[in-house]
Tab-separated table of C-alpha atoms and ligand atoms in Angstrom:
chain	number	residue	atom	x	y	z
C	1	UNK	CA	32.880	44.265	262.939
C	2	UNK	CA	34.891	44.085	266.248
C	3	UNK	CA	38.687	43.724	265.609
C	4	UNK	CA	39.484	43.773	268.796
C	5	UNK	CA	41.792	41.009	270.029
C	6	UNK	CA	40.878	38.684	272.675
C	7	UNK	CA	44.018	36.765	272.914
C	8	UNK	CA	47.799	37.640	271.703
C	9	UNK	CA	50.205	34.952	272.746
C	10	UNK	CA	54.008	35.243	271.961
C	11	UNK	CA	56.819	32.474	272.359
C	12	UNK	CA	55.187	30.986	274.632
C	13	UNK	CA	56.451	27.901	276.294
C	14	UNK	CA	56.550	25.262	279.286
C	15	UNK	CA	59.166	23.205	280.720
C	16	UNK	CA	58.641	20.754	283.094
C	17	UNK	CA	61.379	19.568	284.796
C	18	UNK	CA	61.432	15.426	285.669
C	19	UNK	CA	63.484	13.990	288.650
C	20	UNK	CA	64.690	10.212	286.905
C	21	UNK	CA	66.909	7.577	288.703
C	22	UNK	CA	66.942	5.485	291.418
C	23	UNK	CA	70.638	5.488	292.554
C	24	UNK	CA	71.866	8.654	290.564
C	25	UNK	CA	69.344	11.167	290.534
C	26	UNK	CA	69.972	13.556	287.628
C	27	UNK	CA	67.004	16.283	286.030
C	28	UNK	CA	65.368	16.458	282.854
C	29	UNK	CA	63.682	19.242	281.029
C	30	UNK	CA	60.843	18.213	279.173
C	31	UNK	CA	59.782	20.882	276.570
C	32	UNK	CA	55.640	20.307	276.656
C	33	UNK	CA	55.417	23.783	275.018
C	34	UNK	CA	57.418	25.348	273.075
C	35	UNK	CA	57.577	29.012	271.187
C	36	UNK	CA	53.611	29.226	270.076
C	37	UNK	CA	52.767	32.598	269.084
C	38	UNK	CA	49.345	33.440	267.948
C	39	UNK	CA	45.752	35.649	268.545
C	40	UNK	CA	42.140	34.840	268.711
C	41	UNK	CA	39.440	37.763	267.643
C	42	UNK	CA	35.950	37.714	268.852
C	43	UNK	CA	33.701	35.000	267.076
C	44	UNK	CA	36.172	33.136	265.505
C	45	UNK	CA	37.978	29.832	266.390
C	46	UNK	CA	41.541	28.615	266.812
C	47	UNK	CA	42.200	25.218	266.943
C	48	UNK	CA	45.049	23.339	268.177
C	49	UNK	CA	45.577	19.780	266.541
C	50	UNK	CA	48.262	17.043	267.107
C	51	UNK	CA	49.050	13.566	268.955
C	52	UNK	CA	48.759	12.639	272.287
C	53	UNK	CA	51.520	14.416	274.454
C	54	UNK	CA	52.513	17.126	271.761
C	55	UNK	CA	51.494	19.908	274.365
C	56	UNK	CA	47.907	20.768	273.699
C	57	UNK	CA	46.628	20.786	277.085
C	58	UNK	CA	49.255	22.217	278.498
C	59	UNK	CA	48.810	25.544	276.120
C	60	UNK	CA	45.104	25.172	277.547
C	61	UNK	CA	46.687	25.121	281.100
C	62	UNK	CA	48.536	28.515	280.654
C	63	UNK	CA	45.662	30.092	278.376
C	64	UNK	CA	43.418	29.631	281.355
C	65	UNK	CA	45.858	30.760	283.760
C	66	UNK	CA	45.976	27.187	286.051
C	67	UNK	CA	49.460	27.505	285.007
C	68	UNK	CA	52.580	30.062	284.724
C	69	UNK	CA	54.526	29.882	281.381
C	70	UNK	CA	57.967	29.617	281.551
C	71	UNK	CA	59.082	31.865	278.641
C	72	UNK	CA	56.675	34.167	276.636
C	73	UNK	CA	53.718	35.598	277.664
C	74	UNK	CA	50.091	36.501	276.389
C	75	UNK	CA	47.321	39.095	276.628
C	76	UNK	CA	43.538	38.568	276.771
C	77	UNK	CA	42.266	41.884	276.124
C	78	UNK	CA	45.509	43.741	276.247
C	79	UNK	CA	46.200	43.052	279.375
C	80	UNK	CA	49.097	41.030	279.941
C	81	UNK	CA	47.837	37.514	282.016
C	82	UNK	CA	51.589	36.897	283.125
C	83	UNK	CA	52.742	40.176	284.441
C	84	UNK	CA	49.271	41.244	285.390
C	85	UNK	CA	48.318	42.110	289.152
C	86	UNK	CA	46.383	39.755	291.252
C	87	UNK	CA	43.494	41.835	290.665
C	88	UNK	CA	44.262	42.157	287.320
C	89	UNK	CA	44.311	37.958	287.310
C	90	UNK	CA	41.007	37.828	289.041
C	91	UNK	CA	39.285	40.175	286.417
C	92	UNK	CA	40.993	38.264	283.233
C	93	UNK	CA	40.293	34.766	284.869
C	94	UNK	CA	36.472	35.282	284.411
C	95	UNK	CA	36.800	36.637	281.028
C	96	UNK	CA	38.557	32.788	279.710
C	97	UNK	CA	36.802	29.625	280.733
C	98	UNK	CA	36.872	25.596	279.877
C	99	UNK	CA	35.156	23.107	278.980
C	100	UNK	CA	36.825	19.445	279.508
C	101	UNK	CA	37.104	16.529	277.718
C	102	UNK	CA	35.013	14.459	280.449
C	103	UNK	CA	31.518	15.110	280.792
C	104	UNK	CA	31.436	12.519	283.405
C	105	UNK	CA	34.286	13.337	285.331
C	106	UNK	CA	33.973	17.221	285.284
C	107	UNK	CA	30.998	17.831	286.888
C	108	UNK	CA	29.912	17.294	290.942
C	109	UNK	CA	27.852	14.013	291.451
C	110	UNK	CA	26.522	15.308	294.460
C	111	UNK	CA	25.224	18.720	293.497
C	112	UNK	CA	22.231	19.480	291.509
C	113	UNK	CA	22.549	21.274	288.084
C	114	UNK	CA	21.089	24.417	289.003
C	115	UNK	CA	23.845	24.758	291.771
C	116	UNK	CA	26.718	23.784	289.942
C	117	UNK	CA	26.167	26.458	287.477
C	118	UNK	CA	25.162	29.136	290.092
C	119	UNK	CA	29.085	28.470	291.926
C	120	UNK	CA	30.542	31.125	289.328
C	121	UNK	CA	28.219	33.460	289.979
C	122	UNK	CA	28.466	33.093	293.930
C	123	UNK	CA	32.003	33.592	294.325
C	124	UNK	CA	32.126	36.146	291.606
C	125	UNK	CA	29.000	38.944	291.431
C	126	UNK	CA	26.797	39.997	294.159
C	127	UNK	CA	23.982	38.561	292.945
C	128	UNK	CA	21.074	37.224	294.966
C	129	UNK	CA	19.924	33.979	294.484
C	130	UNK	CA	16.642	34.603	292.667
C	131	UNK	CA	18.911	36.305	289.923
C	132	UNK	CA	21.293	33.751	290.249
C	133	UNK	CA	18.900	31.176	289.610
C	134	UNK	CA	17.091	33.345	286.719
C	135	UNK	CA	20.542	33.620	285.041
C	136	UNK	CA	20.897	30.057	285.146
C	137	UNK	CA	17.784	28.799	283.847
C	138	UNK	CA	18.414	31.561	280.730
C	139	UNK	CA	22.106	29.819	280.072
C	140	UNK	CA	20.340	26.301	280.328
C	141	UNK	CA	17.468	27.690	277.591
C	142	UNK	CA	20.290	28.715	275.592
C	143	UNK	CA	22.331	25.238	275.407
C	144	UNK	CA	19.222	23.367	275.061
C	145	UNK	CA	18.454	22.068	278.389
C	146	UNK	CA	14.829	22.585	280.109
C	147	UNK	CA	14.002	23.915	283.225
C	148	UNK	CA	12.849	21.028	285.091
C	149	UNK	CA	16.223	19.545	284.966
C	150	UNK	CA	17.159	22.491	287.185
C	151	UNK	CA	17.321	19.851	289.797
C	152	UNK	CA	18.252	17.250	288.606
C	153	UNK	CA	21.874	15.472	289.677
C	154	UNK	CA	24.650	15.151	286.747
C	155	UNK	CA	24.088	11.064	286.745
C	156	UNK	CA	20.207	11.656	285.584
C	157	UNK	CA	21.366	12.939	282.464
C	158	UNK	CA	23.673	11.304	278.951
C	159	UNK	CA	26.985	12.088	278.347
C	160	UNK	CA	25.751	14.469	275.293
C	161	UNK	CA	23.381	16.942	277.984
C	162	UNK	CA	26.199	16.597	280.360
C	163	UNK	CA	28.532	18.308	277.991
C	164	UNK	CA	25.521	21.080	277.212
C	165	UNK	CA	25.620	21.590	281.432
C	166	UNK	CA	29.911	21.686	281.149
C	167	UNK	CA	29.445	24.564	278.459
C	168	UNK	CA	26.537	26.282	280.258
C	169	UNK	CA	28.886	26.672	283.574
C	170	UNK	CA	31.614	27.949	281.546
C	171	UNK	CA	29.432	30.348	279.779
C	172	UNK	CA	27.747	31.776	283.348
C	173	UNK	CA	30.586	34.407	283.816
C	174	UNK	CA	30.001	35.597	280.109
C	175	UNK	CA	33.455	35.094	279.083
C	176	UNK	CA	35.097	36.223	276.228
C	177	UNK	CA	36.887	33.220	275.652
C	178	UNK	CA	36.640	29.595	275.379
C	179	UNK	CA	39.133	27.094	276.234
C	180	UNK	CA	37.162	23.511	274.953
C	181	UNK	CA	39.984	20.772	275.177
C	182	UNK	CA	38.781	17.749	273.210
C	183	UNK	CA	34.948	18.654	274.312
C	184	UNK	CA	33.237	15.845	272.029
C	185	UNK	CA	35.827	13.003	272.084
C	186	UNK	CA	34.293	11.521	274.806
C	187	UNK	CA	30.948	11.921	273.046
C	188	UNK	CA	29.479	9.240	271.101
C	189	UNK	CA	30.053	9.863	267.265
C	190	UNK	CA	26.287	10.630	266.736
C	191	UNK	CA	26.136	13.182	269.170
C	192	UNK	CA	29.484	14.940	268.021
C	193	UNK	CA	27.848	16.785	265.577
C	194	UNK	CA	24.911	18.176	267.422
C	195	UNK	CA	27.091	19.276	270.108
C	196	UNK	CA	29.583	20.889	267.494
C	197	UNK	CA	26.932	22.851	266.160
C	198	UNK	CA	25.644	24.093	269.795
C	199	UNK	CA	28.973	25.426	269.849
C	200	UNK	CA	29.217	27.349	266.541
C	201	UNK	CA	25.597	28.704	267.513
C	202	UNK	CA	26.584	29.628	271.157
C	203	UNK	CA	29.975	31.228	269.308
C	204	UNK	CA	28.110	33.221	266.855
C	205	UNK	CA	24.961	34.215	269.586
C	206	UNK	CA	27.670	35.621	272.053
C	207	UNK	CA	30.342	36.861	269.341
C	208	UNK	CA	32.632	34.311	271.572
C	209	UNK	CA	36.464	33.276	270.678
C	210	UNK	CA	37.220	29.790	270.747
C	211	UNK	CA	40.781	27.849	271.985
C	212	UNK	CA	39.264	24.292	270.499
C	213	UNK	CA	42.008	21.592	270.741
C	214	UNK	CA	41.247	18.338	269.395
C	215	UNK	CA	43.434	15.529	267.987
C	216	UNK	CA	40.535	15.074	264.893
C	217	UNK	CA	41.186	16.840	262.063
C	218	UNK	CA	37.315	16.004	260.628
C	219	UNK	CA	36.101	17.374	264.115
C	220	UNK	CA	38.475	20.403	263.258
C	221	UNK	CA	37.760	21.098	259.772
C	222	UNK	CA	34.299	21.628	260.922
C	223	UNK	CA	34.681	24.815	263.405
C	224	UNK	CA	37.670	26.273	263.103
C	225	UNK	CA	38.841	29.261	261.347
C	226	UNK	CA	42.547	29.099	262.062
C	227	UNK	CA	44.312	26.020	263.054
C	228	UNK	CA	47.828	25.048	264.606
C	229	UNK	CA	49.290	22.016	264.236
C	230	UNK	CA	51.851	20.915	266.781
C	231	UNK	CA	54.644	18.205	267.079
C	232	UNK	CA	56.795	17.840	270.268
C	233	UNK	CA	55.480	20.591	272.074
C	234	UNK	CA	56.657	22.923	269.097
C	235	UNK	CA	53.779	24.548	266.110
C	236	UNK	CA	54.834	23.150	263.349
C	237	UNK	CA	52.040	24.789	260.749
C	238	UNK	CA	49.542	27.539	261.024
C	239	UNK	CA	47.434	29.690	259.188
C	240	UNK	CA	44.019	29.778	257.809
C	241	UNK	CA	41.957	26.389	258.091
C	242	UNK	CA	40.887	26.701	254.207
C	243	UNK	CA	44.986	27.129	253.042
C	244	UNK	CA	46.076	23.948	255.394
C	245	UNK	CA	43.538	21.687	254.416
C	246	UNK	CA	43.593	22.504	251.089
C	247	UNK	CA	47.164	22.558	250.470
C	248	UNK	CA	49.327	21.407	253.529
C	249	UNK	CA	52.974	22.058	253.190
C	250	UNK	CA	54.448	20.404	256.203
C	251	UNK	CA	54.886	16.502	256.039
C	252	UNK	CA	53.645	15.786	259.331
C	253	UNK	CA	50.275	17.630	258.795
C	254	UNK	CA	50.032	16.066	255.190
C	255	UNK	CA	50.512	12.515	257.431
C	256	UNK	CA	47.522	13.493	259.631
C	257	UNK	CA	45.824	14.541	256.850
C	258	UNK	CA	46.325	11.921	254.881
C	259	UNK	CA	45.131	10.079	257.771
C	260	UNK	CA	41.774	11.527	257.774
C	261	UNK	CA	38.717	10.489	255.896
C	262	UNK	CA	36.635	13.183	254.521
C	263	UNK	CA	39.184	16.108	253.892
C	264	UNK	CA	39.315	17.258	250.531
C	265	UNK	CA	41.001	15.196	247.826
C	266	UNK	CA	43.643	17.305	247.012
C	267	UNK	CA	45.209	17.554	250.346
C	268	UNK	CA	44.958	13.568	250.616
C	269	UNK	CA	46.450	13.003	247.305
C	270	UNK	CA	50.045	13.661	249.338
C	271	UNK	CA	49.489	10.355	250.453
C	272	UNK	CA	52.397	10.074	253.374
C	273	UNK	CA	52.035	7.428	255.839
C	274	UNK	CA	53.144	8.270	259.484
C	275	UNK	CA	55.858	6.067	260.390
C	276	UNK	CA	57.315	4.830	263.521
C	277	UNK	CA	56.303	6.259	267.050
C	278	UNK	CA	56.421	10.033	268.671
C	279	UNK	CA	59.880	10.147	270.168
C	280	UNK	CA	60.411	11.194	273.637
C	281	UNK	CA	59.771	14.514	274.633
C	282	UNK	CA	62.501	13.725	277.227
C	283	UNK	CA	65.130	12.929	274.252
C	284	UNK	CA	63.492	14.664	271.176
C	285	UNK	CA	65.892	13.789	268.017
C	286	UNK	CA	68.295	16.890	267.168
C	287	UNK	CA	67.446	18.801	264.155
C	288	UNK	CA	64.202	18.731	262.984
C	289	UNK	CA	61.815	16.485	265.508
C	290	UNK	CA	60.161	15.334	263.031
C	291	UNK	CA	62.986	13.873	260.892
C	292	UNK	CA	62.897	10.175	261.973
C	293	UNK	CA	59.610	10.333	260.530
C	294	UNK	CA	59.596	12.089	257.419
C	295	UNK	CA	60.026	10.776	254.185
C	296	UNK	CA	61.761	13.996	252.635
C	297	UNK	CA	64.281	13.802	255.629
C	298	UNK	CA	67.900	15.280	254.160
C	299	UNK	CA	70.988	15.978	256.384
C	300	UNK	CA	70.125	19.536	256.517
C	301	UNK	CA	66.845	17.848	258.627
C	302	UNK	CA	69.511	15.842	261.200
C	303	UNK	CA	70.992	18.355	262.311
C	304	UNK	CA	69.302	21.924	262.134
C	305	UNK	CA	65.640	22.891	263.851
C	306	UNK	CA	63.409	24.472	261.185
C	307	UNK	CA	61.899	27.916	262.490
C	308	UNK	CA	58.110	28.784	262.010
C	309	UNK	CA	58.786	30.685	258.618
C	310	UNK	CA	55.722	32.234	256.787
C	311	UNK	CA	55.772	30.500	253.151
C	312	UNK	CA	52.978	31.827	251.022
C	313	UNK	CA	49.242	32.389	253.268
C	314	UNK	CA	50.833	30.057	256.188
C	315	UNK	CA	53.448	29.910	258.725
C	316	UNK	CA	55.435	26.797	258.255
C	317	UNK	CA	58.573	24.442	260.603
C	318	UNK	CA	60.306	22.937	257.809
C	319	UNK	CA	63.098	23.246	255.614
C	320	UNK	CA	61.950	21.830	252.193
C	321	UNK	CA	58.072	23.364	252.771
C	322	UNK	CA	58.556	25.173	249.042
C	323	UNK	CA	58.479	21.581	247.218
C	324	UNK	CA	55.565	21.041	248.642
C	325	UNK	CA	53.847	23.806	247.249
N	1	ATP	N1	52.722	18.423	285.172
N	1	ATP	C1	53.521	17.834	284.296
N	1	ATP	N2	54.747	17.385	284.666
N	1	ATP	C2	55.576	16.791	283.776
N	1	ATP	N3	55.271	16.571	282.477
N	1	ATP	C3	54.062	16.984	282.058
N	1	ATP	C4	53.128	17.624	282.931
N	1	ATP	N4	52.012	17.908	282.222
N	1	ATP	C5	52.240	17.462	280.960
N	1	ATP	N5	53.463	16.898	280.867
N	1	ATP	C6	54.072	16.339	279.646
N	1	ATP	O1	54.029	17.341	278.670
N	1	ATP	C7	53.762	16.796	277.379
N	1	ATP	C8	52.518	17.454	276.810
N	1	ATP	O2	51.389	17.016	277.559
N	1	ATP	P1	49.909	17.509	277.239
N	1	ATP	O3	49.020	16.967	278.285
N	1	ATP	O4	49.931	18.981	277.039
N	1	ATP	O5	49.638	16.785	275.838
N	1	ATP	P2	48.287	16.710	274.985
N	1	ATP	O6	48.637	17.158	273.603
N	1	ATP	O7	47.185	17.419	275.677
N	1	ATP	O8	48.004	15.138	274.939
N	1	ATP	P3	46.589	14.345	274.902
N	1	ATP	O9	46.129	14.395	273.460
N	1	ATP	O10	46.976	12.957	275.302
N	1	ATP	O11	45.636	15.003	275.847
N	1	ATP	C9	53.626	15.290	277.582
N	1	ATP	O12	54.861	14.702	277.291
N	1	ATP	C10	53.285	15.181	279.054
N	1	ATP	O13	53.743	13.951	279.571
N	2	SF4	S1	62.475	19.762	257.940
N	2	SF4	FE1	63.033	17.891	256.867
N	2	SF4	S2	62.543	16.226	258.304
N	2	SF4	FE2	61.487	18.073	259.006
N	2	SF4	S3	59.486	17.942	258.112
N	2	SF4	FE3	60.714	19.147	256.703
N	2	SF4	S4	61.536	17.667	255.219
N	2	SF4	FE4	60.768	16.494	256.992
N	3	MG	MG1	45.331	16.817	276.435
């Protein structure tokens, strides 16, 4: 088995900083990302769950190298992607790839299929267009499309085959990674499944690694391997998929769980409702972020951050995690 390590991410973190005021201009620093440390092997899937805004795409921003972190950094293949040389960049770029939410919105009305998935290989190999084409129509074969829709425009086809033609172009460069933020919420809820399963049969095919954020734990449960679950930018649980779901230990994944039909029993039995709305990632509460929220909320929660501490098979933010055990 290959042990190899596709990706090794330390600490790392985004700010964004936010110009408010009319009159008085003053900055804020708004902590999308903050202190995720993690690694992805070859043919197995990390997943990155939470609410809207807790930072998700932003991690899929820096993993794919659109953006610079602004503390930490990360390898793919032991090469560091933040300190790397531009041609070091270029080469690591092709090796991680993504696959959006929007099948519509993703993809080039105006060019044919077959083109859109030769661009990769145009700006990036020498090949000559009768290989470029042959390599296509293989990647369609292999995400269940046929060859006569080789030229056919993205609008001829459902939003289920558009999402096959999004995750053949990202699989043209043979990458070694995946990046696939929220690929089948867009999707209708029968054709989640069969496009899930493309994925885990692509994955083990090509022995690739998958970065799979989603906000639905059932969608989750389903392909992962690992999972991390964030809050306000910041991991707040992590570890095996099997030891979360089974028994989570941190109050805001037992809410989302809780939350979720179909998980086992035993992690819903923690029945805890989530109250009250995310706060403000401009303003987050001191303490633990989570505390305005939590029903086992003591004054040790007001007014000191938990640290990701491991507590039995898991990594865990919070400080009363052993009663939960
Ligand atoms: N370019 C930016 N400038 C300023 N703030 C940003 C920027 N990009 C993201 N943010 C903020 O960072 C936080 C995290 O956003 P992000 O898009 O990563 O969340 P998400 O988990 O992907 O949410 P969703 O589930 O809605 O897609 C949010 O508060 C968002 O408003
Ligand atoms: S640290 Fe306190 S407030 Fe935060 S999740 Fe744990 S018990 Fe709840
Ligand atoms: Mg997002």
């Amino acid at each position: 088995m290959n042990e190899k390590t596709i990706i090794k991410a330390t600490e790392l973190a985004k700010y964004y900083t936010i110009r408010e005021g009319m009159l008085i201009k003053r900055s804020l620093t708004l902590k999308a990302l903050d202190g995720a440390s993690f690694n992805i092997k070859p043919g197995k899937t990390f997943s990155v769950v939470g609410e809207s805004g807790c930072g998700k795409s932003t991690l899929a921003r820096l993993i794919t190298m659109i953006e610079r972190p602004t503390a930490g950094d990360f390898e793919v293949g032991g090469i560091n992607a933040v300190t790397g040389t531009s041609q070091e960049m270029k080469a690591l770029r092709k090796k991680v790839q993504i696959v959006f939410q929007d099948p519509y919105g993703s993809l080039n009305p105006r060019k044919k299929i077959g083109s859109i998935l030769e661009e990769p290989l145009k700006i990036n190999t020498d090949l000559n267009r009768e290989e470029r084409r042959e390599q296509s129509l293989a990647i369609m074969g292999k995400v269940g499309l046929s060859p006569e829709q080789y030229r056919r425009y993205p609008h001829m086809f459902s939003g289920g085959q558009r999402q096959r033609i999004a995750v053949a172009r990202a699989l043209m460069l043979n990458p070694d990674l995946v990046v696939a933020d929220e690929p089948v919420s867009a999707l209708d809820v029968s054709v989640q499944a069969q496009a899930l399963n493309l994925l885990m049969d692509l994955q083990e095919e090509m022995n690739l690694a998958y970065l799979f954020i989603s906000h639905d734990l059932s969608v989750v449960r389903l392909i992962s391997d690992e999972i991390m679950v964030m809050y306000l930018g910041r991991p707040v649980e992590q570890g095996k998929k099997e030891v979360i779901f089974e028994n989570p230990l941190h109050p805001y994944t037992m809410a989302l769980l809780a939350a979720t039909p179909h998980v086992d029993k035993k992690a819903r039995k923690k029945r805890i409702l989530l109250k009250g709305e995310i706060p403000s990632p401009l303003d987050p509460p001191p303490g633990c972020t989570f505390h305005l929220r939590c029903n086992y909320m003591t004054n040790l929660c007001r007014e000191n951050q938990p640290r990701l501490r491991v507590v039995g098979e898991r990594q865990v933010a919070c400080h009363h995690a052993e009663k939960f055990c």
